[in-house]
Coordinates of C-alpha atoms in Angstrom, one line a residue:
Chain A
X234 CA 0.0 0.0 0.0
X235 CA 0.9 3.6 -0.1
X236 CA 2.7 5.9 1.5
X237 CA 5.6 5.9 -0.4
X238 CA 7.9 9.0 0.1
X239 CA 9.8 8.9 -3.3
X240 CA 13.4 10.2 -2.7
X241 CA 13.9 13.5 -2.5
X242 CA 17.4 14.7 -2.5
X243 CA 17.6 17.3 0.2
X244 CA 15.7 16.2 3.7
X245 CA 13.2 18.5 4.1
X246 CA 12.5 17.4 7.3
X247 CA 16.6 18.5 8.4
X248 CA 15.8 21.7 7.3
X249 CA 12.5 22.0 8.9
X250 CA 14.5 20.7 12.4
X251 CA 17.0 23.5 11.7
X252 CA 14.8 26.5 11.3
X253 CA 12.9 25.3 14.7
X254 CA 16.3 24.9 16.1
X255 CA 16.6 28.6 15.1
X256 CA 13.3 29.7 17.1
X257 CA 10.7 29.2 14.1
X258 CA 7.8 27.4 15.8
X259 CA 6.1 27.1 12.7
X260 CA 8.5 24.5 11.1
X261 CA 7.2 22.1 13.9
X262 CA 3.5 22.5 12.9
X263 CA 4.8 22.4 9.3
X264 CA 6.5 19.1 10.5
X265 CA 3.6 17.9 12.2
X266 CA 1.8 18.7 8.7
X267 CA 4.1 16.4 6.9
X268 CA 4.0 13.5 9.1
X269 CA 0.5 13.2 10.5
X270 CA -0.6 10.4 8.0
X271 CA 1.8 8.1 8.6
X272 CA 2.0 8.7 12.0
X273 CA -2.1 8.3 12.7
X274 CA -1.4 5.3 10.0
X275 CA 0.9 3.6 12.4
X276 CA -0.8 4.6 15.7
X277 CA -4.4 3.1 13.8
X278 CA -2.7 0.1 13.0
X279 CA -0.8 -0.6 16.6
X280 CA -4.2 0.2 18.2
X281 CA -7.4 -0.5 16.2
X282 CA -9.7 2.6 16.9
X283 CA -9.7 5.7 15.3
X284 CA -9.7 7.5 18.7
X285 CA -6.9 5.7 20.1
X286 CA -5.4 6.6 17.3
X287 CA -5.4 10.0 16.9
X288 CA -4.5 10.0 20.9
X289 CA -1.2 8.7 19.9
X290 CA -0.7 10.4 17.3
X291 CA -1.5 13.7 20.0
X292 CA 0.6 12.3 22.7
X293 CA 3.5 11.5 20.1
X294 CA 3.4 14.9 18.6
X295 CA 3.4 16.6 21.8
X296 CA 6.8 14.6 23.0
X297 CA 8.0 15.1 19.8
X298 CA 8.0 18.9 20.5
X299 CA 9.1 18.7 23.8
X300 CA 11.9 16.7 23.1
X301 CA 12.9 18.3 19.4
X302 CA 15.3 21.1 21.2
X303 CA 17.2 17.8 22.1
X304 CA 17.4 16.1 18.6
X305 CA 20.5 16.5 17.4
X306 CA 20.1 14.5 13.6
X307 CA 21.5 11.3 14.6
X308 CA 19.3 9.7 13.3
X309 CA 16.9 11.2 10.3
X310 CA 13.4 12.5 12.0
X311 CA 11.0 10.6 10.7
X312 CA 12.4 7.3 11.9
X313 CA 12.9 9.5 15.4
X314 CA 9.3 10.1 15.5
X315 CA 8.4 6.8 14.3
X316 CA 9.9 5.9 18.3
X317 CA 8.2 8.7 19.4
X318 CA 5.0 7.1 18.0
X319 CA 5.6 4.0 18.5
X320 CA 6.3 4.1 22.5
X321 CA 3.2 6.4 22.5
X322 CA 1.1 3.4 21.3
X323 CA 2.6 1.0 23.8
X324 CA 1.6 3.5 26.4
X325 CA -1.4 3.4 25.3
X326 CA -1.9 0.2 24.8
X327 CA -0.9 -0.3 28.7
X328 CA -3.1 1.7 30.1
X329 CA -6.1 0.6 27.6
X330 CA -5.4 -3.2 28.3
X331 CA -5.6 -5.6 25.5
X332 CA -9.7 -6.0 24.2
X333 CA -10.9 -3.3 21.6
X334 CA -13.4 -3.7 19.3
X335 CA -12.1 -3.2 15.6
X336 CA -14.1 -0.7 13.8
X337 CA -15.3 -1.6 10.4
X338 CA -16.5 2.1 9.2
X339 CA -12.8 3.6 9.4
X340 CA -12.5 6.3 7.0
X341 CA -10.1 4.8 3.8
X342 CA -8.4 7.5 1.8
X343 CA -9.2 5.5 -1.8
X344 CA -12.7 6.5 -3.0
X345 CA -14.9 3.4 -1.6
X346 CA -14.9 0.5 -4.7
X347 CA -18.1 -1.4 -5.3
X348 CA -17.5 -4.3 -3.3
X349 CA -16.5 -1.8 -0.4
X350 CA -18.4 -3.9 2.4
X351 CA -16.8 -6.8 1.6
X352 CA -13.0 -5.0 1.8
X353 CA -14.0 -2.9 5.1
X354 CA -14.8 -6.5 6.7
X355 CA -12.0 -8.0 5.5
X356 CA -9.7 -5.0 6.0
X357 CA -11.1 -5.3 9.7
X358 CA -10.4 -8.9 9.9
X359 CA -6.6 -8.3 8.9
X360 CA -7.1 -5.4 12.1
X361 CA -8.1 -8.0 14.5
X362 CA -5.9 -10.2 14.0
X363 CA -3.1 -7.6 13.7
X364 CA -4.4 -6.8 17.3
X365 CA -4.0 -10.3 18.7
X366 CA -0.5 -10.9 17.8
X367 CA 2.4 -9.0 20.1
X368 CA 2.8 -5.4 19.9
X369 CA 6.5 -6.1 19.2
X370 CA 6.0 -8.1 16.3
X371 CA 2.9 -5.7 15.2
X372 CA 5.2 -2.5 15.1
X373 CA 7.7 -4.1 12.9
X374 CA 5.1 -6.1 10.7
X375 CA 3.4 -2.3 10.0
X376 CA 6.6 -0.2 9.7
X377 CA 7.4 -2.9 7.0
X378 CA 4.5 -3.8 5.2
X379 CA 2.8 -0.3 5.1
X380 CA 5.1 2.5 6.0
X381 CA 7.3 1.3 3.5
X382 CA 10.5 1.5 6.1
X383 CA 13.7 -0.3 6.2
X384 CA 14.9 -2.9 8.0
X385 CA 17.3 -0.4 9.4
X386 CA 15.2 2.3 10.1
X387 CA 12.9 0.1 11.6
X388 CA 16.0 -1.5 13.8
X389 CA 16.3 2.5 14.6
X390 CA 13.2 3.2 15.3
X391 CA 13.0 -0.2 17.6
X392 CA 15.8 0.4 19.4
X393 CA 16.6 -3.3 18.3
X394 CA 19.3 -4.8 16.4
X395 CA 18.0 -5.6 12.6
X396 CA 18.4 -8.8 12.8
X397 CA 15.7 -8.8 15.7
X398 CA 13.8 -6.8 13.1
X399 CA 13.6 -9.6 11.0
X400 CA 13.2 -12.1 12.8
X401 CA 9.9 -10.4 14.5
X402 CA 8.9 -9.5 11.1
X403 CA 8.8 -13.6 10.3
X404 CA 7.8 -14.9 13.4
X405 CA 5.0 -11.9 13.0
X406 CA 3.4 -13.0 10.0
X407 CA 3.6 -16.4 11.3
X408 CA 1.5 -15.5 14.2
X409 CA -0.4 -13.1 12.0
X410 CA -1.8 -15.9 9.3
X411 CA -2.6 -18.4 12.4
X412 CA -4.4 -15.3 14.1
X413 CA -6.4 -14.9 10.6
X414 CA -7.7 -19.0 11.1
X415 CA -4.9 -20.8 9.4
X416 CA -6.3 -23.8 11.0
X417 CA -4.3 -26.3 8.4
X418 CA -1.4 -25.3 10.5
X419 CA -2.8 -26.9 13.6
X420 CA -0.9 -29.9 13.5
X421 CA 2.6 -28.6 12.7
X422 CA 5.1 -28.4 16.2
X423 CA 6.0 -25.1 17.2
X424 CA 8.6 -23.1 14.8
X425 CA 11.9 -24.0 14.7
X426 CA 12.2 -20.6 15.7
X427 CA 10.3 -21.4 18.9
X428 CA 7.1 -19.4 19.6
X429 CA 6.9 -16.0 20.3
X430 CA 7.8 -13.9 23.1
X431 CA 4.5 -13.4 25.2
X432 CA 3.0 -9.9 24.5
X433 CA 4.6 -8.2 27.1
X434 CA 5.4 -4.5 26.7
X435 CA 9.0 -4.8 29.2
X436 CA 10.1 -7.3 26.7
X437 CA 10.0 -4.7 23.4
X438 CA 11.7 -2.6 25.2
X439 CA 15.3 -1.4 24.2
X440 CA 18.3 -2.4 24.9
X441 CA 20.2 -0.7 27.3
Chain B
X268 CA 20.2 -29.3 8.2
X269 CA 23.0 -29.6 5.6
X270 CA 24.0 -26.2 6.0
X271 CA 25.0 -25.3 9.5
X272 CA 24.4 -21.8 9.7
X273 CA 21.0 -22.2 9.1
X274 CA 21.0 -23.9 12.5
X275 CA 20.6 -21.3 15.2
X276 CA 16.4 -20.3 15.4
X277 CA 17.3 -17.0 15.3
X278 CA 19.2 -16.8 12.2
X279 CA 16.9 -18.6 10.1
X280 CA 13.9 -16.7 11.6
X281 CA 15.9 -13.7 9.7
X282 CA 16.6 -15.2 6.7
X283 CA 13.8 -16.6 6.2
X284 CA 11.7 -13.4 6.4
X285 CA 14.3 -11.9 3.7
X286 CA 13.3 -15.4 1.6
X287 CA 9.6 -14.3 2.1
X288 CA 9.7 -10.9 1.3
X289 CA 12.1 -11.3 -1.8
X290 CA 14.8 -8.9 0.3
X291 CA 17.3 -11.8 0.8
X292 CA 20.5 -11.8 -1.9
X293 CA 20.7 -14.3 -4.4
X294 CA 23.0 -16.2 -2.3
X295 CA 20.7 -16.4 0.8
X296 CA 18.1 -17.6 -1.2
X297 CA 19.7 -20.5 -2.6
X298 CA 21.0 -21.1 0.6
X299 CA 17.3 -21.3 2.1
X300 CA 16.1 -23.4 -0.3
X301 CA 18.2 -25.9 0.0
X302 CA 16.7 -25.9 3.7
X303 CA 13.4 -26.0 2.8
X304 CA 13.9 -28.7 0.8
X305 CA 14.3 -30.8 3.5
X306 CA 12.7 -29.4 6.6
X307 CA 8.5 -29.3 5.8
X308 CA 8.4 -27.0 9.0
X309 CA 10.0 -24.2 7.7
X310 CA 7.9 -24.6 4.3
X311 CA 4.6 -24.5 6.2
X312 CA 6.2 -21.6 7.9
X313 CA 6.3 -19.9 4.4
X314 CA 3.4 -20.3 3.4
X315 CA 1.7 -18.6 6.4
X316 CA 4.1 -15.7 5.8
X317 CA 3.4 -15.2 2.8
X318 CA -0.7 -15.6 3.3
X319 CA -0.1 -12.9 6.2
X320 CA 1.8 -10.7 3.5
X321 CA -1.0 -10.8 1.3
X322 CA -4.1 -10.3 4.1
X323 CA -1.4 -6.6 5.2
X324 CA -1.4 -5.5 1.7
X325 CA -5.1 -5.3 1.4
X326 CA -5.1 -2.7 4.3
X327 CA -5.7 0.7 3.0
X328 CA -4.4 4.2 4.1
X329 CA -6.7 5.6 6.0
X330 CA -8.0 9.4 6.0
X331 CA -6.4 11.0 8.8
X332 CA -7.9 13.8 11.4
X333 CA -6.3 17.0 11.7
X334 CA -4.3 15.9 14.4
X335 CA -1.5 18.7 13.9
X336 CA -3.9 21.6 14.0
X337 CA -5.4 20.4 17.5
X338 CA -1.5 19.8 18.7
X339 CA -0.4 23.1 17.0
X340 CA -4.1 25.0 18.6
X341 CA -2.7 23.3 22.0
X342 CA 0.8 24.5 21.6
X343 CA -0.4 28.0 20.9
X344 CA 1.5 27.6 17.5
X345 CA -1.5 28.5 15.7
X346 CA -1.8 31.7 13.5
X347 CA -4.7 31.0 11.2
X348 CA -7.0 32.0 14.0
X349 CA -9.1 29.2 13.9
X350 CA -9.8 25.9 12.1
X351 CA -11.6 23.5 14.4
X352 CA -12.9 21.7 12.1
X353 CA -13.9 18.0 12.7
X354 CA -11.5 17.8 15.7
X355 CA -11.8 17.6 19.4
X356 CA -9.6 20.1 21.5
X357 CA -6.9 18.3 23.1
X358 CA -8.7 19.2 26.8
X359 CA -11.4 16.5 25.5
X360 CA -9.5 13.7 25.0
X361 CA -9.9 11.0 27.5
X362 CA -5.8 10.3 28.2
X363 CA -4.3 13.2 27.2
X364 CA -1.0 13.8 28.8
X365 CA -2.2 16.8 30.1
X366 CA -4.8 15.1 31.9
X367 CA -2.6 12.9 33.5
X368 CA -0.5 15.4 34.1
X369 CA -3.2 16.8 35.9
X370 CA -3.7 13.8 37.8
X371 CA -0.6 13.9 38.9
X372 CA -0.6 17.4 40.4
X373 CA -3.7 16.3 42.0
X374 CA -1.4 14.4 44.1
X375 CA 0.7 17.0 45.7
X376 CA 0.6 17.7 49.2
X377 CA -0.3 21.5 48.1
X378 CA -3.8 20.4 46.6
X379 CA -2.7 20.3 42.9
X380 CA -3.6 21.6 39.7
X381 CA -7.1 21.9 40.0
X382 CA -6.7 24.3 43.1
X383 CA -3.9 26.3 41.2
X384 CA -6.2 26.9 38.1
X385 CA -9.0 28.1 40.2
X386 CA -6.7 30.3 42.5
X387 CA -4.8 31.6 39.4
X388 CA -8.4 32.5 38.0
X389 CA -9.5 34.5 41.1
X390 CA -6.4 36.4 40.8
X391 CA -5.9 36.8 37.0
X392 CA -7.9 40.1 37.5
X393 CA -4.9 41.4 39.7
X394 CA -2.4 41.3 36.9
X395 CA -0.8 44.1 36.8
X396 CA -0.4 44.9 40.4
X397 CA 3.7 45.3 41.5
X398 CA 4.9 42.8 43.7
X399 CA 6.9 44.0 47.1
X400 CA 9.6 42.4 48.7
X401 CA 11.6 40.1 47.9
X402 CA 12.7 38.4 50.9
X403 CA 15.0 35.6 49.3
X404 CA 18.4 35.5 47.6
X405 CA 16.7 36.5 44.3
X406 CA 14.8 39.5 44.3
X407 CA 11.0 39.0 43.0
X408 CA 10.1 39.6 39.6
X409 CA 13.8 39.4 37.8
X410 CA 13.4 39.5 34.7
X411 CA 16.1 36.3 33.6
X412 CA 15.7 37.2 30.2
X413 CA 14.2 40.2 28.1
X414 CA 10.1 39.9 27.9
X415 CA 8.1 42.1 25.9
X416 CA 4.8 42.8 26.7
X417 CA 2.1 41.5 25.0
X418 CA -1.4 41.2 24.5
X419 CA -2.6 38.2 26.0
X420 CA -5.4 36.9 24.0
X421 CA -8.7 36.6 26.0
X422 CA -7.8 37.3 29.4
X423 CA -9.2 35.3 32.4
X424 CA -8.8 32.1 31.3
X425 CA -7.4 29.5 33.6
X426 CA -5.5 26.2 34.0
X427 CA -3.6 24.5 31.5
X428 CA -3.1 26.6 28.5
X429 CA -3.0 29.9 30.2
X430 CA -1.5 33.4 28.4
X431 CA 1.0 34.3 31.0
X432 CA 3.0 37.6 31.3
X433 CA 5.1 38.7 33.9
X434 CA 2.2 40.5 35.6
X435 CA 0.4 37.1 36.0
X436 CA 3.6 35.0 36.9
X437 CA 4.0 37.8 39.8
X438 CA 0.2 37.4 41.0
X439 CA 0.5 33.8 40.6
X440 CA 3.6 33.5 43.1
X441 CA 1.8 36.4 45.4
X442 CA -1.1 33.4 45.4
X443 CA 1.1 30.5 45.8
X444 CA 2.8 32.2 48.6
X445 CA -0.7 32.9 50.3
X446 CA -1.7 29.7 49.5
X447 CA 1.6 27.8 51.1
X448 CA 1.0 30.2 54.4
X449 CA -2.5 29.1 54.4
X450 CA -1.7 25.1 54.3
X451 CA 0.2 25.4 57.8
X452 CA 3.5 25.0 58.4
X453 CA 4.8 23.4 55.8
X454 CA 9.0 24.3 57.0
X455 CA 8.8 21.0 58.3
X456 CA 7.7 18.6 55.0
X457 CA 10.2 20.4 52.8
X458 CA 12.0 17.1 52.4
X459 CA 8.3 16.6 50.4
X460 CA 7.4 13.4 51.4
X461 CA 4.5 12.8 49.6
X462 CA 6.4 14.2 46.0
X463 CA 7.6 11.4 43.5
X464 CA 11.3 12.2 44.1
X465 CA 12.2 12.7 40.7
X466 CA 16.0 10.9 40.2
X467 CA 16.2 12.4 36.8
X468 CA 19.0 10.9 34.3
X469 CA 19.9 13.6 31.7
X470 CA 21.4 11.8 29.0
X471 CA 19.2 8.4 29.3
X472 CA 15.9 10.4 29.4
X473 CA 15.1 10.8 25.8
X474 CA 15.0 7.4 24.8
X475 CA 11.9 4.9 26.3
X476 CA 13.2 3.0 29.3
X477 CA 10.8 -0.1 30.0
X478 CA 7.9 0.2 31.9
X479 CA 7.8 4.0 32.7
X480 CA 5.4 5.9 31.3
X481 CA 6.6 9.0 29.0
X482 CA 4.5 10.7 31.1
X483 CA 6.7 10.2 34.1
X484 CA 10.2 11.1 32.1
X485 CA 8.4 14.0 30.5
X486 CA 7.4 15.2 34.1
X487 CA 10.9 14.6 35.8
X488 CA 11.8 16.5 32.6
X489 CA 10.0 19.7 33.1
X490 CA 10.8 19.3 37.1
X491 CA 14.2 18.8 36.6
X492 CA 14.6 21.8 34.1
X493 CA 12.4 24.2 36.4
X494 CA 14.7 23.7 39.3
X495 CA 17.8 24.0 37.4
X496 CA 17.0 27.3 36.0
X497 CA 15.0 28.5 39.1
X498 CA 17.8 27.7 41.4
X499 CA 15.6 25.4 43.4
X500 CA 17.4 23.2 46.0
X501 CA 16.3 20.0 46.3
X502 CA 14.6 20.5 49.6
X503 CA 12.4 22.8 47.4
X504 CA 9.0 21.3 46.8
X505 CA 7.7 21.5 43.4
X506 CA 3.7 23.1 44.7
X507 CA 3.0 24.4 41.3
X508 CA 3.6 23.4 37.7
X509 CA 1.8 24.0 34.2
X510 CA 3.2 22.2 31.2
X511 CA 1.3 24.0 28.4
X512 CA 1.2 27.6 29.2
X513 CA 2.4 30.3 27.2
X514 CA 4.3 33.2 28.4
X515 CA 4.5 36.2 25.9
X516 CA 3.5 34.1 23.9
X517 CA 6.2 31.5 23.8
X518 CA 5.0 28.0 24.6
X519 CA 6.1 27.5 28.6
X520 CA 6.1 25.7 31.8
X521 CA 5.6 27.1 35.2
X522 CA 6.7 25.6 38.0
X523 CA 5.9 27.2 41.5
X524 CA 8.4 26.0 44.2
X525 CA 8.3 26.6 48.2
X526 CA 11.8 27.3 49.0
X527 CA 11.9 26.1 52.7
X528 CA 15.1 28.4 53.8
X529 CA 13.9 31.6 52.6
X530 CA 10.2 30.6 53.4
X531 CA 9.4 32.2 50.1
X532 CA 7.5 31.2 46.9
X533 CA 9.7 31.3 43.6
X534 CA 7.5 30.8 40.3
X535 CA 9.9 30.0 37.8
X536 CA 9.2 30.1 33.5
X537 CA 11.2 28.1 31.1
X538 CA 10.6 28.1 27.2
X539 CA 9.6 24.3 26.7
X540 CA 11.9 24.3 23.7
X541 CA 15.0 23.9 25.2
X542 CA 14.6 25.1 28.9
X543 CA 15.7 28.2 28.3
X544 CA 14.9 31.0 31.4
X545 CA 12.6 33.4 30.6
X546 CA 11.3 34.9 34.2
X547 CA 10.8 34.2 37.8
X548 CA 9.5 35.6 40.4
X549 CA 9.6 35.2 44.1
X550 CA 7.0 36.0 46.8
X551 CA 7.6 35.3 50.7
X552 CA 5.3 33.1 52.4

């Protein structure tokens, strides 16, 4: 799916950081601007209602700011705020507890086709079960598949090494399909990867 | 297993998601199918990875609210007046850091934020007024930096969000100081008991450390810069604090703080980008 940023040559998000490193407030809300889609897009996906989502996406922008006097360009700023959103979702995800109903009626940014019904229950299907596998292995499954990162800026944005980014990316869509009612798998033994981590928020969290 | 660095889990976890996703180099792939040719676990592996590929990609983008004109509204960064559309103001949302924030103040021994909101209400009509005597080391109402006055917009409001100038900052520590006479004697909790003790680590603070909230580093944060710039000892109880206010118009926290040896109230403003001092003023109890 979308989302795809093309490539442009300068980073207009380093200049953006500059000028509010200068005293322009207005480059953050111009920054904000620039980044609220993916952002929401990530926090809807991590958390499966609209007004969770646009929580985040609050909370996330508002430690962004707080925090952006700080950021020094070590690493670029979206993948920055990408860990900005993406602990903002496990926060909320603690306090909320794990139930939520999926919505269906989610607002899709493609005009709605004919069989629209059938792809909003589907699309909600692919939510719930995004919803029952670990948060870890959710993050990295929707920075990959649908914000079109890299393993490495995922690995950034994780605070893991990549090869942990891969390897929840694999054992993620494992546990994804078997969420989704892959029963035919029933019989197999557990992974030779071994199962999953259980969906503990300490355990996602960073290496020292 | 005829290749023995597909043994460890881990590894082949990783290079198997590279195999599913087409990512993995030539070499790596050749290498991985020569596993699967012989291990039916790993196949049935594949082909749930690639079914859960194919359920992601029929997610669409979805339409997103205007989530950075509510932020920017909340951070006073907005100039286009207004623009509310479709969006619910920040002080609506059910767990807002502010709200928590909130909750937190709630907690201090002083009464909290609630109390301070309504107090700084009742004496939001004083601004203006000069404050007398200074009492402490610092003399009340330095200026730390250069302020320009300016027009607050819609005077009167309270809380969270508040237009402050250094007329208000001044009535605000003249209140806090009434207010800290009024508890009792407080000389004897300055060690604050019933304050989180904030053991702030500067460099580590940025980054998520497991299982605190962001909330809790963002508030040992804005505690830690307040005293820093307001010269606050440590036996100086944080009474007062506002994480969203404005002062001239800069987005700005306020932190009031009962300084126990010169039984005094220092309010202290920092610009939230960056900490950097832009008033205080202190009032004795």
């Amino acid at each position: 799916m979308a989302a795809v940023t093309g490539r442009p040559a300068p980073d207009p998000d380093r200049a953006l950081v500059r000028r509010f490193h200068g005293g322009d407030q207005q480059a953050f809300v111009e920054l904000m601007r620039r980044h609220e889609r993916r952002v929401y897009n990530l926090a809807y996906r991590m958390l499966g209602r609209a007004e969770d989502a646009r929580d985040a996406t609050q909370d996330a922008f508002l430690s962004c700011y707080r925090n952006l006097a700080r950021f020094r360009g070590d690493a670029a700023f979206s993948t920055w705020l990408h860990r900005i959103a993406v602990n903002a979702c496990y926060d909320l995800l603690r306090k909320r507890g794990p139930t939520v109903e999926v919505e269906e009626d989610v607002t899709e940014i493609r005009a709605p086709a004919p069989d629209h019904a059938d792809r909003a229950a589907a699309a909600a299907d692919v939510q719930r079960g995004l919803l029952a596998i670990p948060p870890e292995f959710r993050a990295a499954l929707v920075m990959y598949e649908l914000q079109d990162m890299t393993i490495e800026e995922i690995a950034e944005a994780l605070e893991v090494p990549s090869g942990t980014v891969k390897s929840r990316l694999h054992r993620g869509r494992i546990a994804l399909a078997r969420a989704l009612g892959s029963g035919r798998d029933a019989t197999l033994s557990p992974s030779p990867g071994g199962e999953p981590s259980p969906p503990n928020a300490a355990s996602n969290t960073p290496n020292p | 297993m005829s290749d023995p660095s597909l043994t460890p889990p881990g590894h082949l976890d990783e290079l198997l998601a590279g195999y599913v996703d087409g990512s993995a180099a030539p070499d790596v792939r050749a290498r991985v199918e020569s596993h699967l040719a012989g291990c039916e676990a790993c196949r049935a592996e594949l082909d749930l990875a690639v079914e859960a590929r194919r359920a992601l990609a029929g997610l669409p983008e979805l339409e997103t609210p205007d989530v950075a004109a509510a932020v920017a509204r909340e951070l006073g960064l907005d100039r286009s007046g207004d623009g509310r559309a479709g969006v619910a103001p920040l002080a609506e949302r059910r767990a807002s850091n502010r709200s928590a924030l909130r909750e937190w103040a709630g907690r201090q021994p002083w009464g909290g934020w609630a109390a301070a909101a309504a107090v700084f209400a009742a004496v939001g009509i004083l601004a203006g007024s000069v404050l007398t005597g200074g009492g402490g080391a610092n003399d009340a109402g330095t200026a730390l930096a250069p302020a320009q006055e300016t027009a607050a917009p819609e005077g009167g409001d309270a809380g969270p969000g508040t237009a402050h100038t250094t007329a208000s900052i001044d009535a605000l520590a003249r209140t806090l100081a009434g207010e800290a006479s009024f508890e009792g004697d407080l000389r004897e909790d300055t060690a604050a008991p019933g304050a989180p003790v904030p053991a702030p680590s500067p460099g580590s603070a940025e980054t998520a450390a497991p299982g605190r909230s962001s909330l809790a580093r963002l508030r040992e944060q804005v505690e830690a810069c307040l005293r820093s710039t307001g010269n606050a000892p440590p036996s100086a109880e944080l009474m007062y604090l506002e994480a969203e206010a404005t002062f001239d118009g800069i987005p700005a926290y306020v932190g009031g703080f009962l300084l126990p040896r010169e039984e005094a109230v220092r309010v202290v403003v920092v610009g939230s980008a960056g900490c950097a001092p832009l008033y205080a003023a202190t009032h004795p109890r």
